[in-house]
mmCIF file of C-alpha atoms in Angstrom:
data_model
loop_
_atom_site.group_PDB
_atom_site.id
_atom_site.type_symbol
_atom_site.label_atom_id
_atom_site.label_comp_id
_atom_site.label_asym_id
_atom_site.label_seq_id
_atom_site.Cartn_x
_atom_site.Cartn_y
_atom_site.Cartn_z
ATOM 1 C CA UNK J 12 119.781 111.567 116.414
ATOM 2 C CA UNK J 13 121.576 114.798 118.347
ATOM 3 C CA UNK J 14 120.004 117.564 118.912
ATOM 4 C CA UNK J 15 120.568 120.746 116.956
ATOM 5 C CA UNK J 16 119.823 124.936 118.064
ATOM 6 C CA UNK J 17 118.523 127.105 115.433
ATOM 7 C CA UNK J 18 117.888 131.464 116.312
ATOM 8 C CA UNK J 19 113.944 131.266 115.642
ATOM 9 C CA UNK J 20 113.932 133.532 113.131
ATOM 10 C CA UNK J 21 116.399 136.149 110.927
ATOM 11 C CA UNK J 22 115.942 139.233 108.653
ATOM 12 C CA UNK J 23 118.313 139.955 105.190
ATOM 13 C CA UNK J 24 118.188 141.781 102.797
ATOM 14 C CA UNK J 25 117.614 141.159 98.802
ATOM 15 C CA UNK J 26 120.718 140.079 97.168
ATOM 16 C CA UNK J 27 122.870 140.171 100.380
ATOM 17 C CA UNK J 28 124.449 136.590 101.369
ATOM 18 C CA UNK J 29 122.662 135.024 104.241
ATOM 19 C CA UNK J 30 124.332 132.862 106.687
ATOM 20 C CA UNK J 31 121.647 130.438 109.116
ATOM 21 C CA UNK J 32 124.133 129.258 112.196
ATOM 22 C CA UNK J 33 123.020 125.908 113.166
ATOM 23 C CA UNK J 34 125.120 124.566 117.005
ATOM 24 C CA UNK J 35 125.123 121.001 117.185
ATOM 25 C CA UNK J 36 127.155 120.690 120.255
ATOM 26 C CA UNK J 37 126.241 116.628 120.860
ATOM 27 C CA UNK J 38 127.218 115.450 117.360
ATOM 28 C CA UNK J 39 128.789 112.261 117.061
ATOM 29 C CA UNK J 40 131.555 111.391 114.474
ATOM 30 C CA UNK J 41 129.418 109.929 112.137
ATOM 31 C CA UNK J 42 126.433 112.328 112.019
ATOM 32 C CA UNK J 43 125.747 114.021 108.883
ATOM 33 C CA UNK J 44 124.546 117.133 108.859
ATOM 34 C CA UNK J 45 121.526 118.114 106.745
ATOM 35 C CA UNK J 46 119.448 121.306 105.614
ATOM 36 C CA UNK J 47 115.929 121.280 104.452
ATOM 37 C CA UNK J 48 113.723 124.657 104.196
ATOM 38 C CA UNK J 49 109.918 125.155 103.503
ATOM 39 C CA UNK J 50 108.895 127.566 101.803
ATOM 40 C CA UNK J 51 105.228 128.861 102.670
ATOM 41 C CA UNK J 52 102.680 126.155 102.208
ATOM 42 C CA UNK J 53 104.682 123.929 100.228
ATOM 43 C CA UNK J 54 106.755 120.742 101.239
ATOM 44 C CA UNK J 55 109.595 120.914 102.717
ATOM 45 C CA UNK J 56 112.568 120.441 100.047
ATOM 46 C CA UNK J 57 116.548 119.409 100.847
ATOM 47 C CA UNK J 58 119.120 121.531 100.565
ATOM 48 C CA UNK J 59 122.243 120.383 101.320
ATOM 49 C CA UNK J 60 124.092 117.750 103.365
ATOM 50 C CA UNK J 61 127.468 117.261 104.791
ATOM 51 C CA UNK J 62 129.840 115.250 106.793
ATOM 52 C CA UNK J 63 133.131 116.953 107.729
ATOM 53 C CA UNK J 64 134.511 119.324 104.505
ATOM 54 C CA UNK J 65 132.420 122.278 103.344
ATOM 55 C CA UNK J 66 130.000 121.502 100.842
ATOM 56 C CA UNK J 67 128.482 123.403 97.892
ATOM 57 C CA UNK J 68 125.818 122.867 95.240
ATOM 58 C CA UNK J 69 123.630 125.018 93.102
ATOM 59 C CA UNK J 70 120.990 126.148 95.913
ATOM 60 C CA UNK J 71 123.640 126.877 99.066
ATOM 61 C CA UNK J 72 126.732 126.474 100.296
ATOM 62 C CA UNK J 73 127.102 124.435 103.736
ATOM 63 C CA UNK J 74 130.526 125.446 106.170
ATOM 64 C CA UNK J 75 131.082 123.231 108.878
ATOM 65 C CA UNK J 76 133.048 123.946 111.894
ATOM 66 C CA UNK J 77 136.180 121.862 112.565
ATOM 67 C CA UNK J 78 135.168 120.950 115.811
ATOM 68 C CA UNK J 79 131.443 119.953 114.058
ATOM 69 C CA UNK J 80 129.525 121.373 116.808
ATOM 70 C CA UNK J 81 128.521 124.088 114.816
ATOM 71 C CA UNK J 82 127.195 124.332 111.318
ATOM 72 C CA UNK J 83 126.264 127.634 108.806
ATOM 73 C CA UNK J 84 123.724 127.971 106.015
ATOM 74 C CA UNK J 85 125.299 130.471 103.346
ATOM 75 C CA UNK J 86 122.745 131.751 100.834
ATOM 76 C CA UNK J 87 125.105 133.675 98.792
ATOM 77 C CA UNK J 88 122.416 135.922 97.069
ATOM 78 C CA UNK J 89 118.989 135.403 98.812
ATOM 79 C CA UNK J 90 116.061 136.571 96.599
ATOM 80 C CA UNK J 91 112.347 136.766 98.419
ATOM 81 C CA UNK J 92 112.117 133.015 96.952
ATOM 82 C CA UNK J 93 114.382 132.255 99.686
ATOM 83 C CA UNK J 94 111.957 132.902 102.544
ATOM 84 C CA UNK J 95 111.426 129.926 104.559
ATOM 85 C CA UNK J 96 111.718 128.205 107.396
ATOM 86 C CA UNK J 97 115.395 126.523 107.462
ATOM 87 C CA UNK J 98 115.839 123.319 109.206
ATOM 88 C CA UNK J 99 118.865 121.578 110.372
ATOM 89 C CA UNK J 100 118.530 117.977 110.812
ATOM 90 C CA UNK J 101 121.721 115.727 112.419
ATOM 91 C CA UNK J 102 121.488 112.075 110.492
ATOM 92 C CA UNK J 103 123.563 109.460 111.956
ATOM 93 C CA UNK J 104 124.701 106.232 109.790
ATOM 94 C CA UNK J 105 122.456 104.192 111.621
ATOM 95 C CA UNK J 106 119.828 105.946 112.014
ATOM 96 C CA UNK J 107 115.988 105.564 112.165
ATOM 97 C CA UNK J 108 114.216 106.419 108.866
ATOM 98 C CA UNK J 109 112.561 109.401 109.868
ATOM 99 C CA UNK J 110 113.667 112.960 109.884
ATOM 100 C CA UNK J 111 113.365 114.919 112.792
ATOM 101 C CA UNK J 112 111.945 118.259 113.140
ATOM 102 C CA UNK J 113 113.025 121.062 115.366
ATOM 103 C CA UNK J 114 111.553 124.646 114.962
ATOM 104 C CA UNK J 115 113.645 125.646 112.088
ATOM 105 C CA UNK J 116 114.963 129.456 111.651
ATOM 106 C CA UNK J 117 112.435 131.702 109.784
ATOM 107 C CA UNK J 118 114.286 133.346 107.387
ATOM 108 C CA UNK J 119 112.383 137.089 106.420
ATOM 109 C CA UNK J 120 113.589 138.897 103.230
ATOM 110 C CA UNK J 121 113.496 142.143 102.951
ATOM 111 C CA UNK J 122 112.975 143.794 99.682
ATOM 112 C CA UNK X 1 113.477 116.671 87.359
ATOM 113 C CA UNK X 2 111.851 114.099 88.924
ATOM 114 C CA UNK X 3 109.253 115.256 91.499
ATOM 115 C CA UNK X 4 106.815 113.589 94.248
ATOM 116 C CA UNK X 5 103.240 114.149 93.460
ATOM 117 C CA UNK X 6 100.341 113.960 95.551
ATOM 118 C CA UNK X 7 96.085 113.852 95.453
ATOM 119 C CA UNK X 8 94.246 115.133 96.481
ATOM 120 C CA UNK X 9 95.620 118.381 97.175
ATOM 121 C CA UNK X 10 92.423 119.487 99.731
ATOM 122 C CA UNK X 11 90.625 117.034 101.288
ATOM 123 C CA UNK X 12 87.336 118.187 102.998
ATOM 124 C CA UNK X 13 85.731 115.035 105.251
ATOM 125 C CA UNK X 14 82.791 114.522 107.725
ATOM 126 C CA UNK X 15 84.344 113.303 111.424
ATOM 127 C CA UNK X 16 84.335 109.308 111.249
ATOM 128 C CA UNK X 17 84.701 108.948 107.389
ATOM 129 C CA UNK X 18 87.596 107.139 106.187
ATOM 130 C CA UNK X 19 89.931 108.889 103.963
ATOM 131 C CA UNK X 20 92.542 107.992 101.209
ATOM 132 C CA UNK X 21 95.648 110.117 100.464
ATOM 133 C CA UNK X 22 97.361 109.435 97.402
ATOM 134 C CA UNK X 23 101.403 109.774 96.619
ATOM 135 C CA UNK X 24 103.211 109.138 93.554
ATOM 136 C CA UNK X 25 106.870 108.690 94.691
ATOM 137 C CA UNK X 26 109.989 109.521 92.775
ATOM 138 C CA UNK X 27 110.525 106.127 90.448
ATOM 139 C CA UNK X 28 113.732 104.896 91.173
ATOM 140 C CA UNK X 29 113.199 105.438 94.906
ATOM 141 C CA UNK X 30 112.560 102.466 97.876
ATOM 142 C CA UNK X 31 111.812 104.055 100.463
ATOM 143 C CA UNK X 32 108.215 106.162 100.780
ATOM 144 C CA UNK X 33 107.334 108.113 103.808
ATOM 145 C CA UNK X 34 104.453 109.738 105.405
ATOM 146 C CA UNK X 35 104.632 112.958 107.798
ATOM 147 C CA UNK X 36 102.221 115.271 108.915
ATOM 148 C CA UNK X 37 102.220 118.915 109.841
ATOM 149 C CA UNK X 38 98.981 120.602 111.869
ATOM 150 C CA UNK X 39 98.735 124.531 111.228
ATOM 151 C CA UNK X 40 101.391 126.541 112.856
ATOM 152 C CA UNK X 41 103.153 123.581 114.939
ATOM 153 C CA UNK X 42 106.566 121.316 113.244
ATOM 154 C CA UNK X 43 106.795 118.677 111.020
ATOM 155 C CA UNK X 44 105.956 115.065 112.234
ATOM 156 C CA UNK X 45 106.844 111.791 111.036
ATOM 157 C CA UNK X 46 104.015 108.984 110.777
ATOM 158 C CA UNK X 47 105.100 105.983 108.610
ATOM 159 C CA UNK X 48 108.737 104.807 106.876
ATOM 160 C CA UNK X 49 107.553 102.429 104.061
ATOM 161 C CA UNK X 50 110.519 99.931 102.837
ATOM 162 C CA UNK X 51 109.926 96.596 100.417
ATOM 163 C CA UNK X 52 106.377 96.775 101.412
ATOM 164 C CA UNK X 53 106.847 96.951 105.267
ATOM 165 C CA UNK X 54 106.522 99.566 107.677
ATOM 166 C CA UNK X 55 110.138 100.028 108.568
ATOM 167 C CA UNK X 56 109.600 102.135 111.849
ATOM 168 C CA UNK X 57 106.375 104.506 112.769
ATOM 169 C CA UNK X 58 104.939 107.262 115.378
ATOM 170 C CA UNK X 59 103.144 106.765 118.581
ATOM 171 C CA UNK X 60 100.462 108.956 116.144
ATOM 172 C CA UNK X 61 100.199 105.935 113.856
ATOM 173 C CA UNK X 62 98.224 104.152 115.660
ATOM 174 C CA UNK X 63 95.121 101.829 114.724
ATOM 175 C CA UNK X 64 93.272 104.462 112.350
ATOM 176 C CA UNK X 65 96.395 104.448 110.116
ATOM 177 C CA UNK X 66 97.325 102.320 107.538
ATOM 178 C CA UNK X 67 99.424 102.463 104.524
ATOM 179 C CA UNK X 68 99.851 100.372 101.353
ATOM 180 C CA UNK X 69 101.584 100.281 97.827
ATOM 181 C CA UNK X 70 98.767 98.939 95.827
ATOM 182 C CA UNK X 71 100.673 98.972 92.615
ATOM 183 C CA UNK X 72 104.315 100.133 91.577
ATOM 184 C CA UNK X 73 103.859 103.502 91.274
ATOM 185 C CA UNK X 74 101.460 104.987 94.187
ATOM 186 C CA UNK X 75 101.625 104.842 98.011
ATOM 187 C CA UNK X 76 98.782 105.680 100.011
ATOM 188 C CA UNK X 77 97.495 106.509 103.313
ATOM 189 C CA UNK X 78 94.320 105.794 105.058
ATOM 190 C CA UNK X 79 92.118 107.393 107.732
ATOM 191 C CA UNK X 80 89.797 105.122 108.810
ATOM 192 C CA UNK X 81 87.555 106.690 111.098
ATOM 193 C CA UNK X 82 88.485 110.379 110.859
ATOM 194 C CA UNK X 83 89.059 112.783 113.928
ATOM 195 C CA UNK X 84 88.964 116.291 114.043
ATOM 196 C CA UNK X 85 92.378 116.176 115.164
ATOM 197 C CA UNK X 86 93.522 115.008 112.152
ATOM 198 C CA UNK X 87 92.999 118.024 110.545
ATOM 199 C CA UNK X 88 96.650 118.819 109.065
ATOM 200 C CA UNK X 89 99.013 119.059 106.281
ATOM 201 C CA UNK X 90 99.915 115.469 104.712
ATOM 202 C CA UNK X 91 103.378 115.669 102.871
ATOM 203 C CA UNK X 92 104.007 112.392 101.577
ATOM 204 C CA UNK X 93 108.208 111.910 100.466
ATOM 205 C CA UNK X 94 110.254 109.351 99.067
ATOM 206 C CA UNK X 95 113.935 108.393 99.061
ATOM 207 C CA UNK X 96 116.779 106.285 97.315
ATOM 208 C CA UNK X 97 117.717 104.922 100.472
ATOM 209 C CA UNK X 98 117.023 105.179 104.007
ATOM 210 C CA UNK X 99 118.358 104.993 107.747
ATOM 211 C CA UNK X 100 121.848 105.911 106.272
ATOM 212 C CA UNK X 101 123.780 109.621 107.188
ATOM 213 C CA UNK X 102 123.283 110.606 103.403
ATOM 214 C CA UNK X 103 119.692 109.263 102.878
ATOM 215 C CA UNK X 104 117.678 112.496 101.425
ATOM 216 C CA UNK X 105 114.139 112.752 101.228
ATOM 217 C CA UNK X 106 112.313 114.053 98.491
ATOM 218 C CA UNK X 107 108.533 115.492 99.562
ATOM 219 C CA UNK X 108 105.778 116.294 97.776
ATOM 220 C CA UNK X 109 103.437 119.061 97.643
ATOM 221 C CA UNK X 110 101.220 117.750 100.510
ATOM 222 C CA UNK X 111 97.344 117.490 100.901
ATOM 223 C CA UNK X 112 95.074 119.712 103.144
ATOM 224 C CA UNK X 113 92.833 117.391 104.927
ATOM 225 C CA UNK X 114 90.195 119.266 106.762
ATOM 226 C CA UNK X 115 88.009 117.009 109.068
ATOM 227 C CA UNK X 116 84.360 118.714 109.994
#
C-alpha cells in the first residue's frame, strides 16, 4: 500500500467546518482512499472511503483531488466529539488484509 | 447498529502467565482481525483471521501468539507466556470482506492488558 502525509496535528474551532489534507503523491489507479479517526481511548472507527468522485455520508464528507495525489477530510460542523486522531489509509484492490497505520493528524477543538 | 465487543476490557497479568482476549465480531462478517496499540506509539496489525486461517500476520506474531474461533460467534487471542512488552491496547475488528480497496473494518472497544 502507498504511502500517505498527514500535518501532525490541527486546531478548529466549535461549529466551524474542518478540512484534514491528506497528500498521497504515490497512489496507484486502483487505490482507495480511506479515513478512520480515534477518538481518545477508544477504537479506532471508519469514516469514509473513496475511489475517484467525492464522497459523502452522515459523519464527513471526503474531496479528492483530480490528480488523486491529494485527499481532504471535511467535517462540516466539528463539535469537541470530533477530537481525534484522523488517519488516512491508501487500500489497493489487492491488497494485504491489514490496515496500515501512519501517525494520523490530531485534530484539537476548541470550544 | 451492529457493534464489535470485546472482554475483558482491563486485563492485569503476572510476566509469564498466559492470557485470553475475547472478541465478539460483527455477525454477518468473515473476516476478524487483531491489532495492537502500546501507549503513545501507532496502531499495529497482528493477525487477519479468514475461514478459520490466518490469512497474513506481523513479524510481532510470533510463537507466543495464537488465535482461534472456538465457536461461531467469538474470536480470541492468546498470550502464552506473557512479556512485559506486551503491555498495550488490544482492539480486536471485524469485516465483510477483506484484501479488497473497499474492505472496512469495524473495531471494537479494545482491552488494556497490563503485564507486571
Amino acid at each position: 500500500d502507498a504511502k500517505t502525509t498527514q500535518p501532525n496535528s490541527m486546531e478548529s474551532n466549535e461549529e466551524e467546518p474542518v478540512h484534514l489534507p491528506c497528500n498521497h503523491s504515490t497512489i496507484s489507479g486502483t487505490d482507495y482512499i480511506h479515513w478512520y479517526r480515534q477518538l481518545p481511548s477508544q477504537g479506532p472507527e471508519y469514516v469514509i472511503h473513496g475511489l475517484t468522485s467525492n464522497v459523502n455520508n452522515r459523519m464527513a464528507s471526503l474531496a479528492i483531488a483530480e490528480d488523486r495525489k491529494s485527499s481532504t477530510l471535511i467535517l462540516h460542523r466539528a463539535t469537541l466529539r470530533d477530537a481525534a486522531v484522523y488517519y488516512c489509509i491508501l487500500r489497493g484492490m489487492d491488497s494485504n488484509y491489514q490496515l496500515i497505520w501512519g501517525a494520523g493528524t490530531k485534530l484539537i477543538i476548541k470550544p | 447498529e451492529p457493534e464489535v465487543t470485546q472482554t475483558p476490557s482491563h486485563q492485569v497479568t503476572q510476566m509469564g502467565q498466559e492470557v485470553i482476549l475475547r472478541c465478539v465480531p460483527i455477525s454477518n462478517h468473515l473476516y476478524f482481525y487483531w491489532y495492537r496499540q502500546i501507549l503513545g506509539q501507532k496502531v499495529e496489525f497482528l493477525v487477519s483471521f479468514y475461514n478459520n486461517e490466518i490469512s497474513e500476520k506481523s513479524e510481532i506474531f510470533d510463537d507466543q501468539f495464537s488465535v482461534e474461533r472456538p465457536d461461531g460467534s467469538n474470536f480470541t487471542l492468546k498470550i502464552r507466556s506473557t512479556k512485559l512488552e506486551d503491555s498495550a491496547m488490544y482492539f480486536c475488528a471485524s469485516s465483510e470482506v477483506g484484501g479488497l480497496g473497499t474492505d472496512t473494518q469495524y473495531f471494537g472497544p479494545g482491552t488494556r492488558l497490563t503485564v507486571l
